[in-house]
Short mmCIF file of C-alpha atoms in Angstrom, two decimals:
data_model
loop_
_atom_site.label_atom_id
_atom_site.label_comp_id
_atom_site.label_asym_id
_atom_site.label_seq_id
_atom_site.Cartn_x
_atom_site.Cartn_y
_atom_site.Cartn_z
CA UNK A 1 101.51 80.05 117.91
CA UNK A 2 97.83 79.96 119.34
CA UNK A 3 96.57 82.97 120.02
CA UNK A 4 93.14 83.93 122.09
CA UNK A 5 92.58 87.24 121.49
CA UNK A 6 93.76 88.39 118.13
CA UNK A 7 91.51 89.40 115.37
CA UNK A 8 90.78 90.54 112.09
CA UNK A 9 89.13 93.94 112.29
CA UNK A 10 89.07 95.13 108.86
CA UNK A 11 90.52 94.10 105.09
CA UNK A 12 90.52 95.99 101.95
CA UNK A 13 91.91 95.35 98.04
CA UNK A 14 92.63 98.08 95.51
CA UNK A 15 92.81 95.86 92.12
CA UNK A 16 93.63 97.39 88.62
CA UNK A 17 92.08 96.25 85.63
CA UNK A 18 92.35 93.50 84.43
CA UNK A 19 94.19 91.73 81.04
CA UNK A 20 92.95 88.64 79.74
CA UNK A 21 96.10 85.96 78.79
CA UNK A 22 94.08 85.34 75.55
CA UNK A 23 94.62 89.15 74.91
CA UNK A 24 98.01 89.21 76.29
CA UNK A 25 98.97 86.47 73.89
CA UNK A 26 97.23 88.30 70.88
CA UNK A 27 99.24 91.23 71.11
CA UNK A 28 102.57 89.42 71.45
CA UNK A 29 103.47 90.60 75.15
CA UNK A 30 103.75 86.50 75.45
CA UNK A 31 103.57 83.09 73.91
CA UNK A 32 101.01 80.73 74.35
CA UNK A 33 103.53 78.29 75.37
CA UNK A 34 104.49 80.31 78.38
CA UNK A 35 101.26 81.12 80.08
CA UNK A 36 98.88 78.07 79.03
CA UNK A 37 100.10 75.25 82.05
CA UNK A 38 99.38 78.23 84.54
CA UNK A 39 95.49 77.77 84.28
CA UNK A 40 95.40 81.60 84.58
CA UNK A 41 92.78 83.25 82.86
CA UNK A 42 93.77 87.07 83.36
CA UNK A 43 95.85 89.09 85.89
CA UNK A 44 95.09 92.77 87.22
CA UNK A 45 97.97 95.22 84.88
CA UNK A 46 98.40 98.63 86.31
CA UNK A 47 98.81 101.33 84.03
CA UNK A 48 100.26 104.23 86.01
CA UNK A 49 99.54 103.28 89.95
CA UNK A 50 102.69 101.95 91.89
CA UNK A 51 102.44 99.46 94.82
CA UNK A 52 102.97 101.85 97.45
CA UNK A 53 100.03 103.64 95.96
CA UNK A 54 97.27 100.97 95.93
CA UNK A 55 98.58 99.66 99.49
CA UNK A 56 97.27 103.09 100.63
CA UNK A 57 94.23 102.68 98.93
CA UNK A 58 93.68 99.13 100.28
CA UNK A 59 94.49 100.56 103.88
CA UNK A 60 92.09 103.02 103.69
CA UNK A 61 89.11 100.69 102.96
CA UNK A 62 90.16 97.92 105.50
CA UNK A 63 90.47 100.87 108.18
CA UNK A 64 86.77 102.10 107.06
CA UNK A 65 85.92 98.55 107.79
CA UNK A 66 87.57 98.22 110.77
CA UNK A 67 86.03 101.70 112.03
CA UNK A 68 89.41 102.22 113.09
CA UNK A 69 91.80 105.75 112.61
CA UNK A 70 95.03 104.81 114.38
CA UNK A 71 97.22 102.18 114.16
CA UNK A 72 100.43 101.54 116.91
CA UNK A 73 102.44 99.72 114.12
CA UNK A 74 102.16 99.79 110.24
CA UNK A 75 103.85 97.04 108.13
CA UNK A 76 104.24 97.44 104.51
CA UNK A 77 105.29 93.93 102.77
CA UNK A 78 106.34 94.42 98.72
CA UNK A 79 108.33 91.98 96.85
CA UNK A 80 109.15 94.30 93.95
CA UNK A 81 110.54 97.82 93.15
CA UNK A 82 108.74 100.57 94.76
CA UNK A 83 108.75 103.41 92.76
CA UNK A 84 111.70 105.10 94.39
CA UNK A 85 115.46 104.38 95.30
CA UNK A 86 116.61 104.81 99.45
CA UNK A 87 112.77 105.62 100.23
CA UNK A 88 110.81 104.08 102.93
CA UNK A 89 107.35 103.12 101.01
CA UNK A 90 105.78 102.10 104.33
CA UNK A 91 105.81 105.27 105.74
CA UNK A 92 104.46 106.59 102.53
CA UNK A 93 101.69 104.06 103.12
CA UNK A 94 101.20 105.39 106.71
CA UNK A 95 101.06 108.99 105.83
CA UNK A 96 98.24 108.76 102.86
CA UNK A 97 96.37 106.00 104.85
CA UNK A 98 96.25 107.40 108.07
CA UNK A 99 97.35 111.03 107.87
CA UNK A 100 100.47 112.75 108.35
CA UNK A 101 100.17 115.88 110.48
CA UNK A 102 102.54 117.02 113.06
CA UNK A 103 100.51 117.07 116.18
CA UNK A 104 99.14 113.37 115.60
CA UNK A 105 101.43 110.84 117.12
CA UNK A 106 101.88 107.70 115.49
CA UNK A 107 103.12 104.03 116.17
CA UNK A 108 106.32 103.00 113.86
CA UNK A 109 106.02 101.79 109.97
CA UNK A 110 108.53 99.03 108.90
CA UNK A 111 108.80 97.40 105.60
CA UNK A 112 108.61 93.68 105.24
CA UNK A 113 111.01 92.02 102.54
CA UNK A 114 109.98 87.79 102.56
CA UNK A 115 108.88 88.10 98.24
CA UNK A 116 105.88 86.00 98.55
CA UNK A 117 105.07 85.46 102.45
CA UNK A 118 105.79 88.94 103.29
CA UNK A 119 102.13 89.53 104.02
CA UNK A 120 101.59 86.62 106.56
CA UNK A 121 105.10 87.15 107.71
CA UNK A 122 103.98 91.03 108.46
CA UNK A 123 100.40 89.48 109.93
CA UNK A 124 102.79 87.40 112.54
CA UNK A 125 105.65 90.12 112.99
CA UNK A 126 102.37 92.67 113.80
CA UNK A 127 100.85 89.60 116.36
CA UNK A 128 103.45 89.24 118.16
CA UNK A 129 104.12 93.64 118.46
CA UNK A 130 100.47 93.90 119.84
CA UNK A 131 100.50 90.97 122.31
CA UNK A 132 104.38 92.21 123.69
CA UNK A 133 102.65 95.24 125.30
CA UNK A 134 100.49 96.84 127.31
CA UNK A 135 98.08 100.14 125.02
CA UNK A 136 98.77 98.50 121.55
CA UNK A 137 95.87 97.66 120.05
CA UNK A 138 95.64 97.71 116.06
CA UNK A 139 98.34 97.41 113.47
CA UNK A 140 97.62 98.25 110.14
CA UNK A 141 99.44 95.49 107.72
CA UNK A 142 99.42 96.64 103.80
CA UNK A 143 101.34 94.71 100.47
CA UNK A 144 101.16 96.16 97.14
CA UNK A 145 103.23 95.88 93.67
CA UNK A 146 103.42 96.41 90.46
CA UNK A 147 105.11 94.05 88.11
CA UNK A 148 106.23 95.88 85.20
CA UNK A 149 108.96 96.67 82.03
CA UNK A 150 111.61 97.50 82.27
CA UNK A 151 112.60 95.25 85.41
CA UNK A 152 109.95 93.13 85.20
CA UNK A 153 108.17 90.95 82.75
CA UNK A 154 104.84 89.82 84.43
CA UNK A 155 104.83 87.12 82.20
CA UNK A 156 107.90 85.69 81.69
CA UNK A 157 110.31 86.42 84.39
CA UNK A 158 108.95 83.66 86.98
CA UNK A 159 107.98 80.97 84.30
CA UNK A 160 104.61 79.12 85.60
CA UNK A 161 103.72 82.20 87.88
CA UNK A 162 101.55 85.28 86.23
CA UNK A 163 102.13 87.78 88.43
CA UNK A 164 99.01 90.60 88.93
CA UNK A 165 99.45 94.28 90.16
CA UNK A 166 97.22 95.70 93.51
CA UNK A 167 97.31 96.67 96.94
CA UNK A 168 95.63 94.64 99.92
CA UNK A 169 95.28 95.52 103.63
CA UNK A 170 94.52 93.96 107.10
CA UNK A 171 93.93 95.55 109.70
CA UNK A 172 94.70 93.40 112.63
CA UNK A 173 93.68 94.36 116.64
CA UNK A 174 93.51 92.65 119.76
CA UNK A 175 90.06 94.20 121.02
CA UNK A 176 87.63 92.46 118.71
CA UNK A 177 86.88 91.96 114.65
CA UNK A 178 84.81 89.91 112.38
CA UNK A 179 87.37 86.83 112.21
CA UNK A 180 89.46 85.51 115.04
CA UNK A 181 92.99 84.82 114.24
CA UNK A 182 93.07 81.33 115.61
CA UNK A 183 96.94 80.03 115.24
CA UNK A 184 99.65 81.14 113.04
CA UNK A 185 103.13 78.82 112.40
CA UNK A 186 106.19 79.97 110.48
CA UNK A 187 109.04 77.84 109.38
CA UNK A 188 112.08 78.66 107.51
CA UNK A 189 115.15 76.75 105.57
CA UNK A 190 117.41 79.51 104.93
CA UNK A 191 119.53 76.68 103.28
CA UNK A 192 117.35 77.75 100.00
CA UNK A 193 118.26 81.31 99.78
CA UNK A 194 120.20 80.49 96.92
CA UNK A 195 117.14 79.54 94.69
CA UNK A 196 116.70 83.17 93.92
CA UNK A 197 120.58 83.84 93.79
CA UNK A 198 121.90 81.12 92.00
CA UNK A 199 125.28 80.96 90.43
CA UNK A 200 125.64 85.23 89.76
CA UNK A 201 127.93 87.09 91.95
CA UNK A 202 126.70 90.15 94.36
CA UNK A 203 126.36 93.36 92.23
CA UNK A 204 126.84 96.63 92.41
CA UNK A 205 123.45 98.07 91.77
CA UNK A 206 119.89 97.17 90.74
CA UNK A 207 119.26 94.98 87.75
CA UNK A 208 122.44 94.80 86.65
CA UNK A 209 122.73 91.05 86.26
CA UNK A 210 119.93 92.26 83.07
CA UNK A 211 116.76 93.02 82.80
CA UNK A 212 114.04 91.94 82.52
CA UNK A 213 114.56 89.88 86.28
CA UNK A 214 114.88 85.99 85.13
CA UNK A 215 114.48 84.13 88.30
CA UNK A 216 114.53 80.68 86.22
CA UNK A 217 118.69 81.32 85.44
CA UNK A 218 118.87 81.40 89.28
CA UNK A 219 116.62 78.50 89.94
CA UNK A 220 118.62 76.41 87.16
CA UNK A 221 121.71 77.20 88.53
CA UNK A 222 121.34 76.37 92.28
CA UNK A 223 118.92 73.13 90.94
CA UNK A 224 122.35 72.05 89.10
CA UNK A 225 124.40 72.24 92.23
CA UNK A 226 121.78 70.14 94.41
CA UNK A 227 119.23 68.46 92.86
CA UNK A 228 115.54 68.74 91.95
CA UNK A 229 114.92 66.19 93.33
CA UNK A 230 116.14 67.23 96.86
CA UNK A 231 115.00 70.89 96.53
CA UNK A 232 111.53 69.88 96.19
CA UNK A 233 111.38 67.58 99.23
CA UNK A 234 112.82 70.56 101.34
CA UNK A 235 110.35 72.81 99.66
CA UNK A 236 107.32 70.29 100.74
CA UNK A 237 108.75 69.54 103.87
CA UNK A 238 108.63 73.14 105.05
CA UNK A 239 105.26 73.74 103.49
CA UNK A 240 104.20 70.58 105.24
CA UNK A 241 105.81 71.60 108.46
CA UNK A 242 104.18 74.90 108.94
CA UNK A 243 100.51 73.34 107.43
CA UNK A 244 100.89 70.42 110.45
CA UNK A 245 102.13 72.50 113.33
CA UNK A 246 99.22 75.36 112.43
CA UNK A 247 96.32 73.01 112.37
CA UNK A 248 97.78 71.31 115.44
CA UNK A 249 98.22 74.62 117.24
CA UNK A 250 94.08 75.18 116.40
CA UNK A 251 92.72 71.99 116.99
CA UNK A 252 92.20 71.10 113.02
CA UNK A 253 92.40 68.46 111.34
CA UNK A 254 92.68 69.37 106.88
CA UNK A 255 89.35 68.19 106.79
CA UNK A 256 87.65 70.58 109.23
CA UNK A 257 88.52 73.27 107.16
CA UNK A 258 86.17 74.89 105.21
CA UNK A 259 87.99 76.91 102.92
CA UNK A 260 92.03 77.23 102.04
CA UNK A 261 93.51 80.54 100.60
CA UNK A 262 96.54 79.50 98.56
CA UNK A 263 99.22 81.50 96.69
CA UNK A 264 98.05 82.11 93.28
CA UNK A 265 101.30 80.49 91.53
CA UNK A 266 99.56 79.07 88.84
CA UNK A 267 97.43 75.43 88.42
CA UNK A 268 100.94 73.14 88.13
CA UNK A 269 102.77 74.48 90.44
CA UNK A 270 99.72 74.67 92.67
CA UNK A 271 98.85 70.87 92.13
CA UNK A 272 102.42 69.64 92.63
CA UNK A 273 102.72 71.85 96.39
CA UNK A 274 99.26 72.18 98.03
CA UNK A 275 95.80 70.67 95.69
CA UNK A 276 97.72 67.07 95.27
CA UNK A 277 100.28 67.03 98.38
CA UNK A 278 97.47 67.54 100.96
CA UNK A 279 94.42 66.14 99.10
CA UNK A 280 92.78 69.35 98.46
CA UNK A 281 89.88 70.18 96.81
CA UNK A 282 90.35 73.08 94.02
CA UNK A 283 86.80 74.19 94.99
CA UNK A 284 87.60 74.36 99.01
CA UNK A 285 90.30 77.20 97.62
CA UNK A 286 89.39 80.90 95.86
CA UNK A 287 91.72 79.42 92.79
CA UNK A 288 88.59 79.98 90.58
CA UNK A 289 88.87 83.39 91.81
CA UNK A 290 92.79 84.23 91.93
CA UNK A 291 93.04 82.58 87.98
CA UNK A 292 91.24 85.92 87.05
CA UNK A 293 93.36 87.87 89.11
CA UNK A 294 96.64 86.42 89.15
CA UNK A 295 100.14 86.25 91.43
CA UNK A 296 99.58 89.82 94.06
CA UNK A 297 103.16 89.24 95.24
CA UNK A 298 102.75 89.32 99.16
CA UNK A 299 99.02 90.01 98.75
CA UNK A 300 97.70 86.59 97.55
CA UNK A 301 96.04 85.89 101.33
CA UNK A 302 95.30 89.06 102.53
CA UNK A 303 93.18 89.48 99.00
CA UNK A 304 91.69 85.70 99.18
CA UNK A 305 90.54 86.57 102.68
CA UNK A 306 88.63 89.13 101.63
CA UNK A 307 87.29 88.13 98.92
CA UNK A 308 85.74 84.97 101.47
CA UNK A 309 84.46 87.66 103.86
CA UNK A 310 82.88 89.86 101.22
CA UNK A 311 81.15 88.08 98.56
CA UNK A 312 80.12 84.92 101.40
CA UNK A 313 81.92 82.12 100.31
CA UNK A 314 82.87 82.03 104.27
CA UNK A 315 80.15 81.47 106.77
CA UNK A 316 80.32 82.49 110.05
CA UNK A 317 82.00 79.89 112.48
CA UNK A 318 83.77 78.01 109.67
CA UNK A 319 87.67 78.30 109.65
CA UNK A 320 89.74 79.05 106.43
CA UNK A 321 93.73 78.37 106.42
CA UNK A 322 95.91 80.78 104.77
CA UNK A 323 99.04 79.15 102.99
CA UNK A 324 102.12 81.13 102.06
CA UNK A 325 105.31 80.45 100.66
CA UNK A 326 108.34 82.90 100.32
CA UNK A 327 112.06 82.45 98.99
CA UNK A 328 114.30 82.44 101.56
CA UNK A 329 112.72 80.28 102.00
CA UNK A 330 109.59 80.89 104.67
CA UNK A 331 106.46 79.12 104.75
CA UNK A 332 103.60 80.76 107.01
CA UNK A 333 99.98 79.18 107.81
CA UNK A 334 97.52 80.78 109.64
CA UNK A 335 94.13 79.51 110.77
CA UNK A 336 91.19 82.47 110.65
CA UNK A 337 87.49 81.51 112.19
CA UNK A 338 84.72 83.98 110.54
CA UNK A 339 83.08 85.30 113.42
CA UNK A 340 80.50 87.19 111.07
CA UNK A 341 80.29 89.06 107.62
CA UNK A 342 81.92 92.49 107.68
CA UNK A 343 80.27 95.31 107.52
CA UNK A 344 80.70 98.04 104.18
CA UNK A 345 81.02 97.53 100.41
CA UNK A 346 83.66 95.85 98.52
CA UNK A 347 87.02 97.41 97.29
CA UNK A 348 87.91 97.75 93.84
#
């Protein structure tokens, strides 16, 4: 969809320390042969803070950016555990970011579940809910995990992906902002679902098909019952699908676009989907950036964007794409135009 008046008011990043794979490979938390194809140089490790907890810290710096208080919808996107079992982490997000007393009314917080695209599939969902009517003017979008034991091995359980910890927020409005939220295209192939399922029945409660989480068993298993080769054309078609349509939608052709914000899945898988499918140049993306950083779950854009805005590898008037890719499977691009450089200091 094209939109006129939608923009990005404020963004913010709360980002742990970080762990260098040299380190991490030193101290036996992973092999060298299991890290070295993902061209990732470090990735941001949490020691104690959950993801519901640096989403609120993220929110709170994109809504000092945004000079904004109130927000008419909150959306929380995760793609991991949250810290605690039938609990609603956006609302925890909502209270600590924007206050929780009685007497102050406030618009609804949902969670988004899309793994990977749940932040651009919360920046659309949130679009939509402040064009559809009249007195909504600002939504306050959030993501924020952390990948870690027992569940979760950040370096093994997605092979080729290194996934970081962190919290990122947008704060999106349809009164005015330092970017311009130009066009924004989802597609979908639900017919891939099972990539993340494979051949293991429905159980009964959380991690009890093991732990840590091995998404490769899954991906084997529904590969064997399809094809590779036919997986990955419906994986590039969608990805291709939602890239054409969103440039179309904003008047863009690839090579208008200044800069790309791309999912930080690691260098191979990155070459074989986006840099060598669509002829892109590794320094028109923040990869150089997101290899110290690594995989933010949902986060990857709303992280890359910032990190354009802030440190000024964005100018004003240029446009920068951000590509996303969730199992389901959803692929979401949206086209951004800088405006100018946001005002206030970085995020941690």
């Amino acid at each position: 969809m094209r939109y006129a008046r939608m923009y990005v008011a404020g963004t913010g990043r709360w980002l742990p320390p970080t762990v260098r794979v040299e380190d991490a490979v030193r101290e036996g938390w992973c092999r060298s042969s299991d890290v070295w194809r993902t061209g990732i140089e470090s990735v941001c490790v949490s020691d104690d803070a959950s993801g519901p907890e640096m989403a609120a810290r993220a929110a709170r710096e994109a809504l000092a950016r945004a000079g904004v208080g109130r927000a008419d919808l909150v959306l929380h996107a995760s793609t991991y555990h949250q810290g605690h079992d039938m609990w609603a982490p956006a609302s925890y997000v909502q209270r600590v970011a924007l206050g929780g007393g009685a007497s102050v009314e406030h618009g609804p917080a949902f969670e988004v579940r899309q793994l990977s695209n749940g932040g651009l599939a919360a920046l659309e969902l949130a679009a939509g809910y402040l064009s559809a009517g009249e007195g909504r003017s600002t939504a306050l979008l959030t993501t924020g995990d952390r990948f870690c034991p027992p569940g979760f091995d950040r370096w093994v359980t997605d092979p080729g992906t290194v996934y970081g910890d962190g919290g990122t927020a947008l704060v999106l409005s349809n009164r005015g902002g330092f970017a311009r939220l130009v066009s924004l295209v989802t597609a979908a192939d639900p017919g891939l679902e099972g990539m993340q399922r494979g051949r293991r029945p429905f159980g009964a409660a959380p991690l009890e098909h093991g732990t840590p989480v091995d998404v490769d068993a899954a991906r084997r298993g529904f590969v064997a019952d399809h094809g590779l080769d036919a997986v990955l054309e419906r994986i590039d078609a969608g990805q291709e699908a939602a890239l054409d349509r969103a440039l179309s939608e904003a008047d863009l052709k690839i090579e208008d676009v200044a800069r790309f914000v791309l999912p930080h899945l690691g260098l191979a898988r990155m070459r074989a989907h986006f840099l060598n499918r669509f002829e892109i140049d590794p320094e028109r993306t923040t990869w150089e950036w997101g290899r110290r950083i690594g995989h933010l779950g949902a986060g990857d854009q709303f992280a890359g964007l910032h990190h354009l805005a802030a440190s000024g590898g964005l100018r004003p008037g240029e446009r920068c794409v951000l590509v996303g890719v969730g199992a389901g499977f959803t692929w979401s691009v949206a086209v951004v135009e800088l405006l100018h450089r946001p005002e206030g200091g970085r995020g941690r």
